[in-house]
Coordinates of C-alpha atoms in Angstrom, one line a residue:
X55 CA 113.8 93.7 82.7
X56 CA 110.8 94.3 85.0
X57 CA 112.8 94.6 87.9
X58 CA 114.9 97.1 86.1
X59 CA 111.9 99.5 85.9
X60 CA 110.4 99.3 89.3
X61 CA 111.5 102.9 91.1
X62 CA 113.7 102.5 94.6
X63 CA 112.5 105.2 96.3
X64 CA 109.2 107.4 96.7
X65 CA 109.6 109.9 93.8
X66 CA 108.3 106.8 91.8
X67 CA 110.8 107.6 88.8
X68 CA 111.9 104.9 86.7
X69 CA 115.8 104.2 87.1
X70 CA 117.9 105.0 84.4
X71 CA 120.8 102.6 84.7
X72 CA 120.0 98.8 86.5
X73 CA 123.4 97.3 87.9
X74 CA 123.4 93.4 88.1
X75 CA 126.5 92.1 90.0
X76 CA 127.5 88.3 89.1
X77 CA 129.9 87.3 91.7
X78 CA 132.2 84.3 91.5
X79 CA 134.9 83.0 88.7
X80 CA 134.5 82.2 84.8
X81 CA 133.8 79.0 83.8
X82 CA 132.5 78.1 87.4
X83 CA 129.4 75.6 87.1
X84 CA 127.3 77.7 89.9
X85 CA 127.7 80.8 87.3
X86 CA 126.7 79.1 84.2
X87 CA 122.9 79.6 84.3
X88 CA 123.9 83.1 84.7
X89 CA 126.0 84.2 82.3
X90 CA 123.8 82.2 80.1
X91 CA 120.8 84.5 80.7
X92 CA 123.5 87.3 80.2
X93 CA 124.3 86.2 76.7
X94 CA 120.6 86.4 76.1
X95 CA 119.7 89.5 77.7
X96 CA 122.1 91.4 75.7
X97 CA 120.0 90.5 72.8
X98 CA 116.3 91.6 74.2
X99 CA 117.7 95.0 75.4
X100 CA 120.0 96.1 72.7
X101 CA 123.7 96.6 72.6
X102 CA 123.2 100.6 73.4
X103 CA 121.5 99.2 77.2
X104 CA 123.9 96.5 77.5
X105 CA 127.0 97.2 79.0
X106 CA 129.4 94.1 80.2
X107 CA 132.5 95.2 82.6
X108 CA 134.8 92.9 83.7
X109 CA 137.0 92.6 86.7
X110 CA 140.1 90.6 86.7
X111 CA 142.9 90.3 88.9
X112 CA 146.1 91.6 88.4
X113 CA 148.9 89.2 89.9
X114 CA 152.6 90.9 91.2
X115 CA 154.7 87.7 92.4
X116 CA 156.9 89.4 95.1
X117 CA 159.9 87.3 94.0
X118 CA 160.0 89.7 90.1
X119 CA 157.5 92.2 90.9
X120 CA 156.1 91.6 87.3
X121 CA 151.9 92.5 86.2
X122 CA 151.0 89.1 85.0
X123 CA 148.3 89.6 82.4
X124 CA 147.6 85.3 81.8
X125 CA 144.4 85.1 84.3
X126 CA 142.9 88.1 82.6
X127 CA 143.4 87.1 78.5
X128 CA 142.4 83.3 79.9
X129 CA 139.4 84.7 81.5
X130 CA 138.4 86.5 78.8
X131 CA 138.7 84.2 76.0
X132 CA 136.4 81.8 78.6
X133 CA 133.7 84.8 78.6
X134 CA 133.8 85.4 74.4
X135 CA 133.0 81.3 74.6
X136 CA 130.6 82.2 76.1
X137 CA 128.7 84.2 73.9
X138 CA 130.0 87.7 76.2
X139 CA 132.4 90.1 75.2
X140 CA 133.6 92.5 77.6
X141 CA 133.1 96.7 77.3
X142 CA 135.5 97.6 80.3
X143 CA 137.9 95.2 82.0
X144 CA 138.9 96.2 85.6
X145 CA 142.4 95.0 86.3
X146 CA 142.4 94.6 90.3
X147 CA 146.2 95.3 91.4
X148 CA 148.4 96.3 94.2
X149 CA 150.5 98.7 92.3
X150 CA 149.3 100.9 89.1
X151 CA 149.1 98.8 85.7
X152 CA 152.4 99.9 83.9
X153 CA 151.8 100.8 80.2
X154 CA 153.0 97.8 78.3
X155 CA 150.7 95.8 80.5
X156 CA 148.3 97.8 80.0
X157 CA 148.7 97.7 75.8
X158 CA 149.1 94.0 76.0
X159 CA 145.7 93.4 78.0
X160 CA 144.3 95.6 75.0
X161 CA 145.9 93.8 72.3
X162 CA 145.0 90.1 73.7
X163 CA 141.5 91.0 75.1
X164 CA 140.4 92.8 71.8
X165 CA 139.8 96.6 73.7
X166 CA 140.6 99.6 73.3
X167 CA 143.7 101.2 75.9
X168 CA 140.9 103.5 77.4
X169 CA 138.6 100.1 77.7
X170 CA 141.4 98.9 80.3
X171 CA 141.0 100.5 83.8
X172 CA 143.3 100.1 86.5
X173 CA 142.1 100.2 89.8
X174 CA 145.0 99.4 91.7
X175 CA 145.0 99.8 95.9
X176 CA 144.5 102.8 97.8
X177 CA 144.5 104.2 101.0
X178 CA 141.1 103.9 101.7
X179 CA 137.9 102.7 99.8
X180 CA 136.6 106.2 99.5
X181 CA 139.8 107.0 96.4
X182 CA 138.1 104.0 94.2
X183 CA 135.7 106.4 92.9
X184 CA 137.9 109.7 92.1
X185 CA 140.4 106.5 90.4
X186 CA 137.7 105.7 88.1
X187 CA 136.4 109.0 87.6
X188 CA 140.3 110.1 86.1
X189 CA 140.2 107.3 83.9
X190 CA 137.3 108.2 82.0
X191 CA 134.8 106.0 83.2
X192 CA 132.4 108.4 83.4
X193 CA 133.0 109.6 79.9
X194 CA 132.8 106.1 78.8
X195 CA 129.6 105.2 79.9
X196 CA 128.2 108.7 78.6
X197 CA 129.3 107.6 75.4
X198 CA 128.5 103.8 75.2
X199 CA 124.9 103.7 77.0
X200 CA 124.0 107.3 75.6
X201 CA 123.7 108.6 78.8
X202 CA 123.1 112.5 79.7
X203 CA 125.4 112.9 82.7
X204 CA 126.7 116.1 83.0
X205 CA 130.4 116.9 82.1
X206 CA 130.5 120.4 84.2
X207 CA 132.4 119.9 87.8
X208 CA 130.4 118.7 89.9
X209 CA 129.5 119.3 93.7
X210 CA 129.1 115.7 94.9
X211 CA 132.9 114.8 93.4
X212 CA 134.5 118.2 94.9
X213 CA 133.1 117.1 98.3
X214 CA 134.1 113.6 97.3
X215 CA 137.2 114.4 97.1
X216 CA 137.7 116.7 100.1
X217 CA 136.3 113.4 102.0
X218 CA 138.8 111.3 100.6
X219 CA 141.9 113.7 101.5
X220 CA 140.5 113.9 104.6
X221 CA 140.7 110.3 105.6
X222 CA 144.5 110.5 104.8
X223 CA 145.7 112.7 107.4
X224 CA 143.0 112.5 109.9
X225 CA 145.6 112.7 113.6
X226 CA 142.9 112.8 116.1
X227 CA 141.5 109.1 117.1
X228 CA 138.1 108.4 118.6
X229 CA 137.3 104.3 119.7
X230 CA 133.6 102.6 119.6
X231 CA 133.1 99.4 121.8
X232 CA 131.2 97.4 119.8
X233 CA 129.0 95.0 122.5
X234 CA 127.9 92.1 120.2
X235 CA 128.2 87.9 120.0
X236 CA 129.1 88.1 116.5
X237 CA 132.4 89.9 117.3
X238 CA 134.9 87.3 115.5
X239 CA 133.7 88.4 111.9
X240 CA 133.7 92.0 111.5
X241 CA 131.7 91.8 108.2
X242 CA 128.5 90.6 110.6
X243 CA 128.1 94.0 111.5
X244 CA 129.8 95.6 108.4
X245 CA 126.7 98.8 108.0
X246 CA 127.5 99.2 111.8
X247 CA 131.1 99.6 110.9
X248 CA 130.4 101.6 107.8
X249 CA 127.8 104.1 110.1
X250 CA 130.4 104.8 112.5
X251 CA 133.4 105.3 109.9
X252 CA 131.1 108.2 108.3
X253 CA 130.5 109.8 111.1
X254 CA 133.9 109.6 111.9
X255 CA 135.3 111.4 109.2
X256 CA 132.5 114.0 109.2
X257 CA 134.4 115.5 112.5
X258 CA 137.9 114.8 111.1
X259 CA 138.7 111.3 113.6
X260 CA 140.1 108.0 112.8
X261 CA 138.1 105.4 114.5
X262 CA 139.0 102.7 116.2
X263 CA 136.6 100.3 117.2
X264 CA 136.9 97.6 119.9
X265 CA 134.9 94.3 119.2
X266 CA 133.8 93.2 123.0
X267 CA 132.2 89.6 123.4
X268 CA 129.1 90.6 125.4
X269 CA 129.6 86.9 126.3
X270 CA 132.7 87.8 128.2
X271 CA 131.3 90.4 130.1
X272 CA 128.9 87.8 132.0
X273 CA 130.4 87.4 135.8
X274 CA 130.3 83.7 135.0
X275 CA 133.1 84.5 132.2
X276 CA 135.4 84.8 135.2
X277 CA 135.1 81.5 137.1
X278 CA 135.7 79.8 133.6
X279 CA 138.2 82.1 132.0
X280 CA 139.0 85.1 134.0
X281 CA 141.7 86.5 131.6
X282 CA 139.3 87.0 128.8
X283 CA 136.8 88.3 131.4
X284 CA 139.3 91.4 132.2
X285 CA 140.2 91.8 128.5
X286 CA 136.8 92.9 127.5
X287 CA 136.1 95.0 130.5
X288 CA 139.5 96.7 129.8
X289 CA 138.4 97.3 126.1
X290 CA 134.6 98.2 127.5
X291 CA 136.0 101.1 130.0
X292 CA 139.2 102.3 127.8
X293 CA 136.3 103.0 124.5
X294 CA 135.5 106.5 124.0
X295 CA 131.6 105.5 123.5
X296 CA 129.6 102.1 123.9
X297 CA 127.7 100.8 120.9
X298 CA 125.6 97.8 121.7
X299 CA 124.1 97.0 118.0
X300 CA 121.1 94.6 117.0
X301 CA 120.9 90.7 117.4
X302 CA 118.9 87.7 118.3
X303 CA 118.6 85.3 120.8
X304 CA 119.6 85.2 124.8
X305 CA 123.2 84.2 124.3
X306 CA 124.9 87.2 125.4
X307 CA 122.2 89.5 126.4
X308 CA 123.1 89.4 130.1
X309 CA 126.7 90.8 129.4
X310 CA 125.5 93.6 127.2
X311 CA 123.1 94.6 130.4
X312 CA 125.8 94.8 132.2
X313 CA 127.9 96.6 129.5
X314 CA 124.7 99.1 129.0
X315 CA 124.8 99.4 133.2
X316 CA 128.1 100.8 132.7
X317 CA 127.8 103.6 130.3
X318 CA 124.9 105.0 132.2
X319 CA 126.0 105.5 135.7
X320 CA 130.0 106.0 134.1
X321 CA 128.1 108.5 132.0
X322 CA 129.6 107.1 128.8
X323 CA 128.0 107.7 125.4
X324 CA 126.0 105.5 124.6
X325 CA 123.6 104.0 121.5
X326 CA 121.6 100.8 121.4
X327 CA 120.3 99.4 118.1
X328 CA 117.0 97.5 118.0
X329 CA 117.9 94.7 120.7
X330 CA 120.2 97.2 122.2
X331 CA 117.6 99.3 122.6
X332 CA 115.4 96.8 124.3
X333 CA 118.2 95.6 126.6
X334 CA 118.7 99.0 127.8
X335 CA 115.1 99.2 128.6
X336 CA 115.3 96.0 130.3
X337 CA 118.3 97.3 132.4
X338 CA 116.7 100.4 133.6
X339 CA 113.7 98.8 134.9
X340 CA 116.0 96.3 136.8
X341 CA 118.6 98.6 138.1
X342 CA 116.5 101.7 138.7
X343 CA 112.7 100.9 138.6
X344 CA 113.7 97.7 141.2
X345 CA 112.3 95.2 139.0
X346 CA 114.4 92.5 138.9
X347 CA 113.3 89.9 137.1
X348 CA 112.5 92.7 134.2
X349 CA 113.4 90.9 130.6
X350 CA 112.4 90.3 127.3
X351 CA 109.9 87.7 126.8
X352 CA 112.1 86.3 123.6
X353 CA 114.3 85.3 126.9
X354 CA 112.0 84.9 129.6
X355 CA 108.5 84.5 128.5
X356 CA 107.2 84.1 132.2
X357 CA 109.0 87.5 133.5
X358 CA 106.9 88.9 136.2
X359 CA 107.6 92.5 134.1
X360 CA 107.7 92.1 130.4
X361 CA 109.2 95.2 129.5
X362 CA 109.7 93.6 125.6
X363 CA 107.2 91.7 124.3
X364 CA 106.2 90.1 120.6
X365 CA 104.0 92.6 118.6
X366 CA 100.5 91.3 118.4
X367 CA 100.9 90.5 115.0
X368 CA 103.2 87.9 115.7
X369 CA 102.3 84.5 116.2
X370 CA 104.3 83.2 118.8
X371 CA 106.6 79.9 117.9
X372 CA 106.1 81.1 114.3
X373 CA 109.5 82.3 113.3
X374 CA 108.8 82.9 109.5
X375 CA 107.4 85.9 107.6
X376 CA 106.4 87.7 110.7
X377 CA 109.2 90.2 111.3
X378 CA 108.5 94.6 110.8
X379 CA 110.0 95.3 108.2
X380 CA 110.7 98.1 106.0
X381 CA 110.9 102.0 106.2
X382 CA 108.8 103.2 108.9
X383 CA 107.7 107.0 110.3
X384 CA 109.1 107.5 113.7
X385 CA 107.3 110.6 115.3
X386 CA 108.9 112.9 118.1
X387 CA 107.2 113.6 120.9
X388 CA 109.7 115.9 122.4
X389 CA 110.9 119.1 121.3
X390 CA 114.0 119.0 123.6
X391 CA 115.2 115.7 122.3
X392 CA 118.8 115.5 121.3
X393 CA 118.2 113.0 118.5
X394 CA 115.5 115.5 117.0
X395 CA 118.4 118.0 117.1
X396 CA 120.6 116.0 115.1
X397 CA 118.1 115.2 112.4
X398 CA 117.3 118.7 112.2
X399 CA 115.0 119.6 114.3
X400 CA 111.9 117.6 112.1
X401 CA 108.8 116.4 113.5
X402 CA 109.2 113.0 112.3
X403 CA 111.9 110.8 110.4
X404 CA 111.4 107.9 108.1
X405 CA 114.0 104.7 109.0
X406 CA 113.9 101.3 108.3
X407 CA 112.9 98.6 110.6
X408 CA 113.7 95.0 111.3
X409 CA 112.4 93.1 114.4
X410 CA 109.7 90.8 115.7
X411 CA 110.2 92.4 119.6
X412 CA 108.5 95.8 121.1
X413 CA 109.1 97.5 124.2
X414 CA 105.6 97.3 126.2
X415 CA 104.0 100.4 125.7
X416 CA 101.3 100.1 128.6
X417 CA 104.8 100.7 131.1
X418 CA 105.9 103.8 129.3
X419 CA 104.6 106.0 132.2
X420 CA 106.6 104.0 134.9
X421 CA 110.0 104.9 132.8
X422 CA 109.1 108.7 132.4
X423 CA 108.6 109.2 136.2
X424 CA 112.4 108.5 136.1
X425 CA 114.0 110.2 133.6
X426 CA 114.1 107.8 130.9
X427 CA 111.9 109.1 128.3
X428 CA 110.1 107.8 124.9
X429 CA 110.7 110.9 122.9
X430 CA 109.7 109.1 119.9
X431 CA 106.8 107.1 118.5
X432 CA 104.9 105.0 115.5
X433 CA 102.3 107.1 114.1
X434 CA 99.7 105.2 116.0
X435 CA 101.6 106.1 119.6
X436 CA 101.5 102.4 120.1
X437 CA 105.1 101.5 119.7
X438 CA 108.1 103.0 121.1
X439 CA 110.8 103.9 118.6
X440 CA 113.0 106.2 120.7
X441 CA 114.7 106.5 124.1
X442 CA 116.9 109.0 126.1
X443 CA 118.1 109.8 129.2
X444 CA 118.2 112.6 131.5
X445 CA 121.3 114.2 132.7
X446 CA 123.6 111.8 130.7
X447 CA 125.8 113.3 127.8
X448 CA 124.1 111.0 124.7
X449 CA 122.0 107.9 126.3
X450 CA 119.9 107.1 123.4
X451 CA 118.1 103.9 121.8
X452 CA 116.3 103.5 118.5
X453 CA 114.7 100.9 117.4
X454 CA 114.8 101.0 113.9
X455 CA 118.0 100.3 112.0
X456 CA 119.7 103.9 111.7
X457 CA 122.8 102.5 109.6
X458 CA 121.3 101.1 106.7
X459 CA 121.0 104.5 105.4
X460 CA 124.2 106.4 106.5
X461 CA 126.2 107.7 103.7
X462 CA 129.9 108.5 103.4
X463 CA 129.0 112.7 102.9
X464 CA 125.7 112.2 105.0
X465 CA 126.2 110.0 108.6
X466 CA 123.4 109.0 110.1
X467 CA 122.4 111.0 113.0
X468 CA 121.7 108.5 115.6
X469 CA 125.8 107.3 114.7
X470 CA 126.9 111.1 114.1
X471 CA 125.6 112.2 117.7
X472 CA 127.8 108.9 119.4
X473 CA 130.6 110.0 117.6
X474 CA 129.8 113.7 118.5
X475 CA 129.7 112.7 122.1
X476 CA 132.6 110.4 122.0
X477 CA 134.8 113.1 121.0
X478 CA 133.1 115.7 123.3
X479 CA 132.3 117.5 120.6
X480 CA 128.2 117.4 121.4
X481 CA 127.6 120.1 123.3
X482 CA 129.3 123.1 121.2
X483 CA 127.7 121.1 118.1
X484 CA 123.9 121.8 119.4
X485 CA 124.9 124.7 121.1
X486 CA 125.7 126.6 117.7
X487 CA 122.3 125.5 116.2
X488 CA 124.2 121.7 114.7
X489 CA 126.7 123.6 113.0
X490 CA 130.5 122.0 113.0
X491 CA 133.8 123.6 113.0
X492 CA 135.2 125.2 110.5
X493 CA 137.9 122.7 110.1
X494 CA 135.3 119.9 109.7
X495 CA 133.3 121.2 107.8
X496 CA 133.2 119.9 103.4
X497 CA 133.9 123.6 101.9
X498 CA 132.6 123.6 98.6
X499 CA 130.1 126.4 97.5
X500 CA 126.6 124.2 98.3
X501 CA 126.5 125.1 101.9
X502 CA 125.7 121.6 103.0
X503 CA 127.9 119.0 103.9
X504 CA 125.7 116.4 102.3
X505 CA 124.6 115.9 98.6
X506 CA 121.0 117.2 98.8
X507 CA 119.4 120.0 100.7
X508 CA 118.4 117.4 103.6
X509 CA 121.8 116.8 105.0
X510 CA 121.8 115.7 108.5
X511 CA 124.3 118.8 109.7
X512 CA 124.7 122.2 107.9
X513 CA 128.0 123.4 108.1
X514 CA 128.2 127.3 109.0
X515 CA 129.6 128.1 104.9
X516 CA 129.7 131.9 106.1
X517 CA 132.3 131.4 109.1
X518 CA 134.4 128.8 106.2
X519 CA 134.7 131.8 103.6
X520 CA 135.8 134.4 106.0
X521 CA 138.8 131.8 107.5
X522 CA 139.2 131.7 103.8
X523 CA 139.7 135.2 103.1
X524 CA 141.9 135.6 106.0
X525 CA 144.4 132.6 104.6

């Protein structure tokens, strides 16, 4: 109940609604402490803040095609032992729950009809919402929780749903190699994946991205297994754009150098996250500053030219508690700066962090001389948060975490401009002041492609209504 009330962001408002997700099966022993303190909680907060939903699997044996609704009246008469009776039951199936089931799940579950939502699969993720919202959902917990949401249309769900019909019949394909160690489970970088899909849709592509085993990049890859060793070079040089995300430890690092090596002199959009940030600093002062031995000292703590080194607050060997975390303010130091552009031209951003390693800033001035530029900064100046590079399309590091708050209507910019670039779509983007096409563009009536006023790209609203008037 404390937790409940402590605000999530910095307008330091009280949340109205607390969602508590309690993973796992009925009647499992790891859940039982849990849905014990359930059965309790209900009591301290009232049955008008308590609101218990339910989600049960549908099963569809192929061999009759028929709903089976045993698991979900089994599972439910194990929660009402239980001392919890569900509110809304969310029957998980592959085709839509047929009527009868639906009754019968009603009947045997003690609900009401309207108490049994199907969610059923969809084309893409982005269609679960508009499902629930046409079954009432919203209505219900209006109703139930005494809740003042608003029953006028609203713009978030028109835009919503635009979004979702868009990601149907997008034609046009743009592919991401992903440079990372962590390639054979996809979910290890799954706000990576999410970042790049939201700035895919935002300019109407389908992305494809390429997991690359920075491992296999390494020259020693091809004494030891030279087919794998072309395989991810074919993937590296056929991507549209070169993403070479966050990570720890030195397993790897040399072949995303190398990867990093690539996109610059091929010219090849490029972003590095946190370590891939680093890396690329590490790989400019070898290749182009003539400083070979140039590495981080989480690698090579006895590098001649420590171009990353641990933050002073960190005691080295002591591995717990000592990482910067959190939302941070990044200021530019360049008006010219492409990623100020895409942000929207602000003097300084606010993104959250999530490392122990710093690029030194007493060598900043040695980088400058050659192009490769800090454009931004900590509010101190003492840490370097930014990087880009002359004459290249889209070169740019960050050091924060940039995909931990992309949004499906509002990509983060650090992702949009890759994808931007990618699709060589950059240029006419800043060139009409960060405006997109009319065709990708979210035409509702807000005038901003993003659910508040601080959208990351503002749509030109006034060219979309005369194309409109035309039709």
């Amino acid at each position: 109940m404390r937790q409940a009330k402590i605000p999530v962001d910095d307008d330091d408002v009280e949340p109205q609604v607390c969602v508590i997700e309690l993973g796992g099966t009925v009647g499992d022993i790891e859940s039982m402490p849990f849905i014990e303190a359930f059965r309790q909680f209900q009591f301290k907060v009232k049955k008008e803040n308590f609101c218990n939903i339910h989600v049960s699997l549908i099963p569809q044996p192929s061999a009759t095609g028929e709903q089976k609704t045993k698991p979900t009246q089994n599972s439910v008469r194990e929660l009402r032992g239980l001392g919890l009776s569900p509110d809304l039951i969310m029957c998980r199936c592959s085709t839509p729950l047929e009527n009868l089931v639906k009754e019968k799940i009603s009947m045997f579950c003690h609900v009401e009809p309207e108490q049994v939502i199907c969610v059923h699969d969809v084309s893409s993720i982005y269609r679960v919402p508009l499902l629930l919202e046409d079954q009432g959902v919203v209505g219900y917990f209006a109703r139930r929780l005494d809740m003042p949401i608003e029953t006028r249309p609203r713009k978030m769900l028109t835009k919503w749903k635009e979004m979702s019909d868009r990601s149907d019949r997008l034609l046009e394909h743009c592919s991401i190699a992903l440079v990372g160690k962590y390639t054979k489970f996809s979910d290890s970088y799954a706000s990576v994946i999410k970042a790049l899909e939201h700035s895919a849709l935002a300019i109407s592509h389908k992305l494809e991205v390429k997991y690359v085993d920075s491992a296999d990049l390494e020259p020693e890859k091809l004494q030891e297994e030279p087919v794998k060793y072309h395989e991810a070079w074919q993937k590296l040089c056929s991507a549209h754009g070169i993403l070479v995300p966050g990570g720890f430890g030195v397993r790897g690092t040399e072949g995303k150098i190398h990867a990093i090596n690539w996109a610059r002199k091929q010219k090849k959009p490029f972003l590095g996250v946190c370590l891939g940030m680093q890396l690329a600093v590490c790989e400019f002062a070898r290749d182009v500053l003539g400083w070979k031995d140039a590495n981080s000292t989480e690698f090579h703590p006895e590098s001649k030219h420590p171009v990353v080194i641990e933050m002073p607050e960190h005691n080295p060997g002591q591995m717990g508690g000592t990482m910067r975390l959190g939302k941070r303010r990044t200021v530019f130091k360049s008006t010219n700066s492409i990623l100020r552009k895409l942000y929207g031209d602000v003097e300084y951003v606010d993104e959250r962090h999530r490392h122990r390693f710093e690029v030194n800033p007493e060598l900043k001035q040695h980088f400058a001389a050659k192009g490769f530029h800090f454009v931004g900064e900590d509010v101190e100046g003492e840490r370097m948060e930014i990087i880009e590079l002359d004459d290249h399309p889209y070169f740019v590091g960050v050091q924060y975490h940039p995909e931990f708050t992309s949004r499906p209507i509002k990509p983060s910019p650090p992702y949009f401009g890759l994808l931007l670039a990618a699709s060589g779509k950059l240029q006419g983007y800043l060139q009409k002041n960060c405006r997109l096409s009319p065709r990708d563009t979210y035409s509702d009536h807000s005038g901003s492609s993003s659910p508040d006023s601080e959208g990351n790209f503002i749509p030109d609203t006034s060219i979309s209504q005369e194309m409109k008037k035309e039709c």
